[in-house]
Coordinates of C-alpha atoms and ligand atoms in Angstrom, one line a residue:
M1 CA 12.2 29.7 4.2
S2 CA 9.1 27.6 4.8
A3 CA 6.9 30.7 3.7
A4 CA 7.6 29.6 0.1
L5 CA 6.3 26.1 0.6
A6 CA 2.7 25.2 -0.4
P7 CA 0.5 24.7 2.6
V8 CA -0.7 21.2 3.6
V9 CA -4.3 20.9 2.6
S10 CA -6.7 18.0 2.9
R11 CA -10.2 18.0 1.5
N12 CA -13.2 15.7 1.5
P13 CA -13.2 14.1 -2.0
A14 CA -17.0 13.8 -1.9
D15 CA -17.5 17.4 -1.0
P16 CA -14.3 19.5 -1.7
S17 CA -15.7 22.5 0.1
D18 CA -15.2 20.5 3.3
I19 CA -11.6 21.2 4.3
L20 CA -10.1 18.9 7.0
V21 CA -6.6 20.3 7.3
E22 CA -5.1 23.6 6.1
T23 CA -1.8 24.3 7.7
A24 CA 1.6 25.7 6.9
A25 CA 4.1 23.1 5.7
P26 CA 6.7 22.5 8.4
G27 CA 9.7 22.5 6.0
A28 CA 12.9 20.6 5.7
F29 CA 14.5 21.9 9.0
A30 CA 11.4 20.7 11.0
A31 CA 11.8 17.3 9.3
A32 CA 15.4 17.0 10.3
D33 CA 14.6 18.1 13.8
A34 CA 11.8 15.4 14.0
V35 CA 14.4 12.7 13.0
E36 CA 16.9 14.0 15.6
R37 CA 14.2 13.9 18.4
A38 CA 13.4 10.3 17.3
R39 CA 17.1 9.5 17.4
T40 CA 17.4 10.7 21.0
A41 CA 14.4 8.7 22.0
Q42 CA 15.6 5.4 20.3
P43 CA 18.1 4.0 22.9
G44 CA 15.5 4.3 25.7
W45 CA 12.8 2.7 23.6
L46 CA 15.0 -0.3 22.9
R47 CA 16.3 -0.6 26.5
G48 CA 12.7 -0.5 27.8
G49 CA 12.6 -4.2 26.8
A50 CA 10.4 -6.6 25.0
A51 CA 7.5 -6.6 27.5
A52 CA 7.2 -2.8 27.4
R53 CA 7.2 -2.7 23.6
S54 CA 4.8 -5.6 23.3
A55 CA 2.4 -4.0 25.8
A56 CA 2.5 -0.7 23.9
L57 CA 1.7 -2.3 20.6
G58 CA -1.1 -4.3 22.2
A59 CA -2.5 -1.1 23.8
I60 CA -2.4 0.7 20.4
A61 CA -4.4 -2.3 18.9
A62 CA -7.0 -2.0 21.6
A63 CA -7.2 1.8 21.2
V64 CA -7.7 1.5 17.5
E65 CA -10.5 -0.9 18.1
A66 CA -12.1 1.3 20.7
A67 CA -12.0 4.3 18.3
A68 CA -13.2 2.2 15.3
D69 CA -16.3 4.2 14.5
E70 CA -14.6 7.5 14.7
L71 CA -11.6 6.3 12.6
T72 CA -13.9 4.8 10.0
A73 CA -15.8 8.1 9.7
L74 CA -12.6 10.0 9.4
A75 CA -11.2 7.9 6.5
V76 CA -14.6 8.2 4.7
R77 CA -14.4 12.0 5.0
E78 CA -10.8 12.5 4.3
V79 CA -9.9 10.0 1.6
G80 CA -13.4 9.1 0.3
K81 CA -13.1 5.5 1.1
P82 CA -16.5 3.7 1.0
V83 CA -17.6 3.2 4.6
T84 CA -17.7 -0.6 4.5
E85 CA -14.2 -0.7 3.2
A86 CA -13.0 2.0 5.6
R87 CA -14.4 -0.1 8.5
A88 CA -12.5 -3.2 7.3
E89 CA -9.3 -1.1 7.0
V90 CA -9.6 0.0 10.6
A91 CA -10.2 -3.6 11.8
R92 CA -7.1 -4.6 9.8
T93 CA -5.2 -1.8 11.4
A94 CA -5.9 -3.1 14.8
A95 CA -5.0 -6.7 13.7
I96 CA -1.7 -5.4 12.3
W97 CA -0.7 -3.8 15.7
R98 CA -1.8 -6.9 17.6
Y99 CA 0.2 -9.2 15.2
Y100 CA 3.4 -7.3 15.7
A101 CA 2.8 -7.0 19.5
Q102 CA 4.1 -10.5 19.7
A103 CA 7.3 -9.8 17.7
P104 CA 9.3 -8.2 20.6
Y105 CA 9.4 -11.7 22.2
D106 CA 10.6 -13.4 19.0
A107 CA 14.1 -14.9 18.8
T108 CA 16.5 -12.3 17.3
G109 CA 19.3 -14.7 16.3
A110 CA 20.9 -18.1 16.6
V111 CA 23.7 -19.8 18.4
H112 CA 26.5 -21.6 16.5
E113 CA 29.4 -23.7 17.4
T114 CA 32.8 -22.2 16.8
A115 CA 35.2 -23.9 14.3
T116 CA 37.7 -24.6 17.0
G117 CA 35.2 -25.8 19.6
A118 CA 36.0 -23.1 22.2
G119 CA 33.5 -20.3 23.0
L120 CA 30.3 -19.5 21.1
L121 CA 29.2 -17.7 18.0
L122 CA 25.9 -15.8 18.1
T123 CA 23.8 -13.8 15.7
R124 CA 21.5 -11.0 16.9
R125 CA 19.3 -8.7 15.0
R126 CA 19.4 -5.0 16.1
P127 CA 17.3 -2.0 15.1
H128 CA 18.7 0.5 12.6
G129 CA 17.7 3.6 14.7
V130 CA 15.1 6.0 13.2
A131 CA 12.7 4.6 10.6
G132 CA 11.6 7.3 8.1
L133 CA 8.2 6.3 6.7
I134 CA 6.7 8.0 3.7
T135 CA 3.2 6.9 2.9
P136 CA 0.4 7.5 0.3
W137 CA -3.2 8.5 1.1
N138 CA -5.1 5.4 -0.1
F139 CA -4.8 3.3 3.1
P140 CA -4.5 6.1 5.5
F141 CA -4.4 3.9 8.7
A142 CA -3.2 0.5 7.4
I143 CA -0.1 1.5 5.5
P144 CA 1.4 3.7 8.2
S145 CA 0.6 0.9 10.7
W146 CA 2.1 -1.9 8.7
K147 CA 5.4 0.1 8.5
A148 CA 5.3 1.6 12.0
A149 CA 4.3 -1.5 14.0
P150 CA 7.3 -3.7 12.9
A151 CA 9.7 -0.8 13.1
L152 CA 8.6 -0.1 16.7
A153 CA 8.4 -3.7 17.7
T154 CA 12.1 -4.2 16.8
G155 CA 13.2 -1.2 18.8
N156 CA 13.4 1.6 16.2
T157 CA 11.7 4.9 16.6
V158 CA 9.6 6.4 13.8
V159 CA 9.1 9.6 11.9
L160 CA 6.0 9.2 9.6
K161 CA 5.5 11.6 6.7
P162 CA 2.0 10.9 5.4
A163 CA 0.5 12.1 2.1
P164 CA -1.0 15.6 2.5
E165 CA -4.4 14.2 1.4
A166 CA -4.4 11.9 4.5
T167 CA -2.9 14.3 7.1
A168 CA -5.9 14.2 9.5
C169 CA -6.0 10.3 9.6
A170 CA -2.2 10.2 10.3
Q171 CA -2.5 12.8 13.0
R172 CA -5.3 10.9 14.7
L173 CA -3.3 7.6 14.5
A174 CA -0.3 9.5 16.0
V175 CA -2.4 10.6 19.0
I176 CA -3.4 6.9 19.6
V177 CA 0.2 5.7 19.3
Q178 CA 1.7 8.5 21.4
Q179 CA -0.7 7.6 24.3
A180 CA 1.1 4.2 24.4
V181 CA 4.8 5.1 23.9
P182 CA 7.3 7.5 25.4
D183 CA 7.8 11.0 24.0
G184 CA 9.7 11.1 20.7
V185 CA 9.1 7.4 19.8
L186 CA 6.7 8.2 17.0
T187 CA 6.3 11.6 15.3
V188 CA 4.0 12.5 12.4
L189 CA 5.3 15.2 10.3
P190 CA 2.8 16.7 7.8
G191 CA 4.0 17.9 4.5
G192 CA 4.8 17.0 0.9
A193 CA 7.9 16.4 -1.2
T194 CA 10.1 18.8 0.8
E195 CA 9.5 17.1 4.1
G196 CA 9.5 13.6 2.5
D197 CA 12.8 14.3 1.0
A198 CA 14.2 15.6 4.3
V199 CA 13.0 12.5 6.2
A200 CA 14.5 10.3 3.5
S201 CA 17.8 12.2 3.7
A202 CA 18.1 11.8 7.5
A203 CA 16.6 8.6 8.7
D204 CA 18.5 5.4 9.4
V205 CA 16.0 3.1 7.4
V206 CA 13.4 4.3 4.9
S207 CA 10.2 2.7 3.8
F208 CA 8.2 4.4 1.0
T209 CA 4.9 3.5 -0.5
G210 CA 3.5 5.6 -3.4
S211 CA 3.9 6.3 -7.1
T212 CA 6.7 4.6 -9.1
A213 CA 8.4 7.9 -10.3
V214 CA 8.7 9.4 -6.8
G215 CA 9.6 6.1 -5.1
Q216 CA 12.3 5.2 -7.5
A217 CA 13.9 8.7 -6.9
V218 CA 13.6 8.4 -3.1
A219 CA 15.1 4.8 -3.2
R220 CA 18.1 6.0 -5.3
T221 CA 18.8 8.9 -2.9
V222 CA 18.5 6.7 0.2
A223 CA 20.5 3.9 -1.3
D224 CA 23.3 6.3 -2.2
R225 CA 23.6 7.1 1.5
G226 CA 24.1 3.4 2.3
V227 CA 20.9 3.3 4.2
P228 CA 18.4 0.3 3.8
V229 CA 15.4 1.3 1.8
Q230 CA 12.3 -0.3 0.5
A231 CA 9.8 1.2 -1.9
E232 CA 6.3 -0.2 -2.8
L233 CA 5.1 1.4 -5.9
G234 CA 2.5 1.3 -8.7
G235 CA 0.8 -1.6 -10.5
L236 CA -0.9 -2.4 -13.8
N237 CA -2.4 -5.7 -12.6
A238 CA -3.8 -8.3 -14.9
A239 CA -6.6 -10.9 -14.3
I240 CA -6.4 -14.0 -16.5
V241 CA -9.7 -15.7 -17.0
L242 CA -9.9 -19.2 -18.5
P243 CA -13.0 -20.6 -20.1
D244 CA -13.3 -23.3 -17.4
A245 CA -13.6 -20.7 -14.6
D246 CA -16.9 -20.0 -12.9
L247 CA -17.3 -16.9 -15.1
D248 CA -20.0 -15.2 -13.0
T249 CA -18.0 -15.5 -9.8
A250 CA -14.9 -14.3 -11.7
A251 CA -16.8 -11.3 -13.1
A252 CA -18.0 -10.4 -9.6
H253 CA -14.4 -10.5 -8.3
L254 CA -13.1 -8.5 -11.2
A255 CA -15.8 -5.8 -11.0
A256 CA -14.8 -5.2 -7.3
A257 CA -11.1 -5.3 -8.1
I258 CA -11.6 -2.8 -10.9
A259 CA -13.9 -0.3 -9.3
G260 CA -13.8 -0.9 -5.5
Y261 CA -12.6 2.3 -3.9
A262 CA -12.7 3.8 -7.4
G263 CA -9.8 1.6 -8.5
Q264 CA -7.4 3.5 -6.1
K265 CA -5.5 0.5 -4.9
C266 CA -2.1 -0.5 -6.1
T267 CA -3.5 -4.0 -6.3
A268 CA -6.6 -3.0 -8.4
T269 CA -7.2 -4.9 -11.7
S270 CA -6.7 -2.8 -14.7
R271 CA -6.3 -5.4 -17.5
V272 CA -8.6 -8.3 -17.9
I273 CA -7.3 -11.0 -20.2
A274 CA -10.0 -13.4 -21.4
V275 CA -8.6 -16.7 -22.8
G276 CA -10.3 -18.1 -26.0
A277 CA -14.0 -18.9 -25.5
A278 CA -14.1 -17.0 -22.2
L279 CA -14.2 -13.7 -24.0
D280 CA -17.9 -13.3 -24.9
P281 CA -19.5 -14.7 -21.8
L282 CA -17.0 -12.8 -19.6
R283 CA -17.6 -9.5 -21.3
E284 CA -21.3 -9.9 -20.8
A285 CA -21.0 -10.9 -17.1
L286 CA -18.5 -8.2 -16.4
I287 CA -20.6 -5.5 -17.9
A288 CA -23.5 -6.7 -15.9
H289 CA -21.5 -6.6 -12.6
L290 CA -19.9 -3.3 -13.3
R291 CA -23.3 -1.7 -14.1
A292 CA -24.8 -3.1 -10.9
L293 CA -21.9 -1.9 -8.8
P294 CA -23.1 0.9 -6.4
V295 CA -21.4 4.2 -7.2
G296 CA -21.9 7.2 -5.0
D297 CA -21.6 8.7 -1.5
P298 CA -18.8 6.9 0.4
A299 CA -20.7 7.3 3.6
D300 CA -23.5 5.0 2.3
P301 CA -22.9 1.4 3.4
T302 CA -23.9 0.0 0.0
T303 CA -21.4 2.1 -2.0
V304 CA -18.5 0.2 -3.5
C305 CA -17.1 2.9 -5.8
G306 CA -16.8 6.4 -4.2
P307 CA -15.1 9.5 -5.5
L308 CA -11.5 9.9 -6.7
I309 CA -9.0 11.6 -4.4
D310 CA -8.9 14.9 -6.2
E311 CA -9.6 16.9 -9.4
R312 CA -6.2 15.9 -10.9
A313 CA -7.0 12.2 -10.4
R314 CA -10.4 12.7 -12.1
S315 CA -8.9 14.5 -15.0
R316 CA -6.3 11.7 -15.4
V317 CA -9.2 9.1 -15.6
T318 CA -11.2 11.3 -18.1
E319 CA -8.1 11.7 -20.3
A320 CA -7.2 8.0 -20.2
R321 CA -10.5 6.9 -21.5
R322 CA -11.0 9.7 -24.1
G323 CA -11.8 8.3 -27.6
L324 CA -12.2 4.7 -26.4
S325 CA -15.4 2.7 -26.8
E326 CA -16.8 2.0 -23.4
L327 CA -18.6 -1.2 -22.6
A328 CA -19.8 -0.6 -19.1
G329 CA -19.9 3.1 -18.5
V330 CA -22.5 4.2 -15.9
P331 CA -23.1 7.8 -15.1
A332 CA -21.2 9.2 -12.1
P333 CA -23.2 10.9 -9.4
A334 CA -22.8 14.7 -9.3
R335 CA -23.1 15.6 -5.6
N336 CA -21.5 18.7 -4.0
D337 CA -19.0 18.7 -6.8
G338 CA -17.4 15.5 -5.5
W339 CA -14.7 14.1 -7.6
Y340 CA -16.6 11.1 -9.0
A341 CA -15.8 9.1 -12.2
A342 CA -18.0 6.2 -13.4
P343 CA -16.4 2.7 -13.6
A344 CA -15.6 1.7 -17.1
L345 CA -14.5 -1.2 -19.2
V346 CA -12.9 -0.5 -22.5
E347 CA -12.0 -2.8 -25.4
N348 CA -10.2 -2.6 -28.7
V349 CA -7.5 -0.4 -27.3
P350 CA -4.9 0.3 -29.9
P351 CA -1.4 -1.1 -29.3
G352 CA 0.9 1.4 -27.5
H353 CA -2.0 3.2 -25.9
P354 CA -1.0 4.5 -22.4
L355 CA -3.7 2.3 -20.7
L356 CA -1.6 -0.7 -21.8
H357 CA 1.6 0.4 -20.0
Q358 CA 0.8 3.2 -17.5
E359 CA -1.1 3.1 -14.2
V360 CA -4.2 5.3 -14.2
F361 CA -5.4 4.7 -10.6
G362 CA -9.0 4.9 -11.4
P363 CA -12.1 2.7 -11.9
L364 CA -11.1 1.7 -15.4
A365 CA -9.9 -1.6 -17.0
V366 CA -9.1 -2.8 -20.5
L367 CA -10.5 -6.1 -21.8
L368 CA -8.0 -8.1 -23.8
C369 CA -8.2 -11.4 -25.5
A370 CA -5.6 -14.2 -25.6
D371 CA -5.5 -17.3 -27.8
D372 CA -4.3 -19.6 -25.0
L373 CA -2.8 -19.5 -21.6
D374 CA 0.8 -19.0 -22.8
H375 CA -0.4 -16.0 -24.8
A376 CA -2.2 -14.7 -21.7
V377 CA 0.9 -15.0 -19.6
R378 CA 2.9 -13.1 -22.3
I379 CA 0.4 -10.3 -22.3
A380 CA 0.3 -10.2 -18.5
N381 CA 4.1 -10.0 -18.3
S382 CA 4.4 -7.4 -21.0
V383 CA 4.1 -4.3 -18.9
P384 CA 6.8 -2.5 -16.8
Y385 CA 5.0 -3.3 -13.6
G386 CA 4.8 -6.6 -11.7
L387 CA 2.7 -6.3 -8.5
V388 CA -0.1 -8.9 -8.6
T389 CA -1.9 -11.1 -11.1
S390 CA -5.1 -13.0 -10.5
V391 CA -5.9 -16.3 -12.4
H392 CA -9.4 -17.6 -12.7
T393 CA -9.7 -21.3 -13.5
A394 CA -11.1 -24.6 -12.3
S395 CA -7.9 -26.4 -13.3
L396 CA -5.1 -26.9 -10.8
D397 CA -2.7 -27.5 -13.7
T398 CA -3.5 -24.2 -15.2
A399 CA -3.2 -22.4 -11.9
L400 CA 0.3 -24.0 -11.3
H401 CA 1.4 -23.2 -14.9
G402 CA 0.5 -19.5 -14.1
L403 CA 2.3 -19.6 -10.8
D404 CA 5.5 -20.6 -12.4
R405 CA 5.5 -18.2 -15.3
L406 CA 3.9 -15.0 -14.1
D407 CA 6.4 -12.2 -13.4
T408 CA 4.6 -10.6 -10.5
G409 CA 5.4 -10.5 -6.7
M410 CA 1.9 -11.9 -5.8
I411 CA -0.4 -14.3 -7.6
R412 CA -4.0 -15.0 -6.6
V413 CA -6.0 -17.9 -7.9
N414 CA -9.8 -17.6 -8.1
A415 CA -9.7 -14.4 -5.9
P416 CA -9.6 -10.7 -6.7
S417 CA -6.2 -9.1 -7.2
T418 CA -7.1 -6.8 -4.3
G419 CA -7.3 -7.8 -0.6
V420 CA -3.9 -9.4 0.2
D421 CA -3.0 -10.5 3.8
F422 CA -0.8 -8.5 6.1
H423 CA 1.0 -11.4 7.7
L424 CA 2.8 -12.5 4.5
P425 CA 5.5 -10.7 2.5
F426 CA 4.0 -8.0 0.2
G427 CA 5.7 -6.6 -2.9
G428 CA 6.3 -6.8 -6.6
T429 CA 8.8 -7.2 -9.3
K430 CA 10.1 -4.7 -12.0
A431 CA 8.8 -1.1 -11.5
S432 CA 6.4 -2.1 -8.7
S433 CA 8.9 -2.5 -5.9
R434 CA 12.5 -1.6 -4.9
G435 CA 14.3 -3.4 -2.1
P436 CA 13.1 -6.1 0.3
R437 CA 9.5 -7.0 0.9
E438 CA 7.3 -5.5 3.6
Q439 CA 4.7 -7.0 6.0
G440 CA 4.7 -10.3 7.8
G441 CA 8.1 -11.6 9.1
A442 CA 9.9 -9.8 6.1
A443 CA 9.3 -6.5 7.8
L444 CA 11.0 -7.6 11.0
D445 CA 14.1 -8.4 9.0
F446 CA 13.9 -5.1 7.1
Y447 CA 13.9 -3.0 10.2
T448 CA 16.9 -4.8 11.7
S449 CA 20.4 -5.8 10.7
T450 CA 22.3 -8.9 11.8
R451 CA 25.3 -8.6 14.1
T452 CA 27.6 -11.6 14.5
Y453 CA 29.2 -12.0 17.9
G454 CA 32.2 -14.3 18.7
L455 CA 32.6 -15.1 22.4
A456 CA 35.9 -16.7 23.4
P457 CA 36.6 -17.9 26.9
A458 CA 38.6 -15.5 29.1
H459 CA 40.9 -18.3 30.3
P460 CA 41.4 -20.7 27.4
Ligands
NAD1 P1 2.9 9.8 -4.4 O1 4.1 9.2 -4.9 O2 2.4 11.1 -5.0 O3 3.2 10.2 -2.8 C1 3.6 9.2 -1.9 C2 4.3 9.9 -0.7 O4 5.5 10.5 -1.2 C3 3.5 11.1 -0.1 O5 3.7 11.1 1.2 C4 4.1 12.3 -0.8 O6 4.0 13.5 0.0 C5 5.6 11.8 -0.8 N1 6.4 12.5 -1.7 C6 6.1 13.1 -2.9 N2 7.3 13.6 -3.5 C7 8.3 13.3 -2.8 C8 9.7 13.5 -2.9 N3 10.3 14.1 -3.9 N4 10.5 13.0 -1.9 C9 10.0 12.3 -0.8 N5 8.6 12.1 -0.7 C10 7.8 12.6 -1.6 O7 1.7 8.7 -4.3 P2 0.2 8.9 -3.9 O8 -0.5 9.6 -4.9 O9 0.1 9.3 -2.4 O10 -0.3 7.3 -3.9 C11 -0.7 6.7 -5.0 C12 0.4 5.8 -5.6 O11 0.8 4.9 -4.6 C13 -0.1 4.9 -6.7 O12 0.9 4.8 -7.7 C14 -0.2 3.5 -6.1 O13 -0.1 2.4 -6.9 C15 0.9 3.5 -5.0 N6 0.6 2.6 -4.0 C16 1.4 1.5 -3.9 C17 1.2 0.5 -2.9 C18 2.1 -0.7 -2.9 O14 2.2 -1.3 -1.8 N7 2.7 -1.1 -3.9 C19 0.2 0.7 -2.0 C20 -0.6 1.9 -2.1 C21 -0.4 2.8 -3.1

């Protein structure tokens, strides 16, 4: 049965001859088995108590920190993340585990008076059972961690199905976690769509991050089973720049948000909307910053834009910019056939062009012009996605106006669209998200459900 499945392969995007993982796909039965093993382990993990779960999560944070150099190098090699950013992701991963290590001690409910005055009413949040986590490759340690840590903290066990392109990172993270938790509490199941679908079909709560088409299909299947599901999906994020902004600082933020990690973040900026007189000076500043942005070997600490994840991604970027006049194209390095694409800014894109309504997931942005702030907000809101918008202005009034009217889950003022914090709810509107938010306290709610208890006196 599994002989027909494509093998799981992961390659170095900067040097595709360097293969990190090449293994047979485990198949749907193995996925169902992994969920069953996790289900068997779950009651013991919950009964072990808050102190044990807190200590385990704290130990994972410390182990991630102790292995930071090795994990950083692995992310650089497997997913082509520039080393400075990879190091920051590993530090953030440790912080995520440490943050959720406190959660097992949090209150899980409230006490209420009864209507009659006798007895007590209580609420208590309880874990769902097995959390099935399906993750993309672009944050190979942080995304699995911001799902697994709250799931484990609240007493669920976990089956993680990582993207094939990030298999080695997920397996290394699993070794760290498994040293701190009992057998069966967290399993990493390599694979692709077959294994993802099998995990989504068997788990008691499902959290997905990835592309909109796949995530919406997964969310529908899981919701039809009556199981809680969240899906964090794509983006087509706008940056609105007002003439009163510090245009050079805004351009520096935008260049990093467009081309950092080759634009392969759901929060990357892909539409720059200049308002009125901001257009000409912003264009000039943005071109200068994009041209100065170091493109190349992700292992070089100065690199900001490394390779794309694979050949298919590079072709998608090449196709998306075909025939458009580029304002800031810089040559991409050709090194060991790495999947590089140069950052680019394009202007005068015809209405209806795919760049104006589809996510490309590459170092590419469109420059647009708006007559005034209302017009800019209308343009920003005119796409099927609603993840994050950045607004660049010196005026508090303008910022507040934007906050009220922008239809995105996250809004950042005078900051890049990328780089959101893990201790607050994360998610979008429209095609960018399905279901409840993740991260922060929202994740603790998602991985639990509320029970209401009524306690009456035995001898009224
Ligand atoms: P993808 O949708 O191709 O894959 C995501 C995961 O789903 C992988 O583990 C994949 O193996 C699995 N999968 C594929 N088909 C499946 C199926 N039929 N059933 C179940 N699982 C299946 O996405 P990707 O290329 O890994 O990641 C890039 C995308 O992720 C971009 O669209 C990006 O915007 C999005 N993303 C979103 C967020 C967010 O929080 N909103 C964060 C990071 C990435």
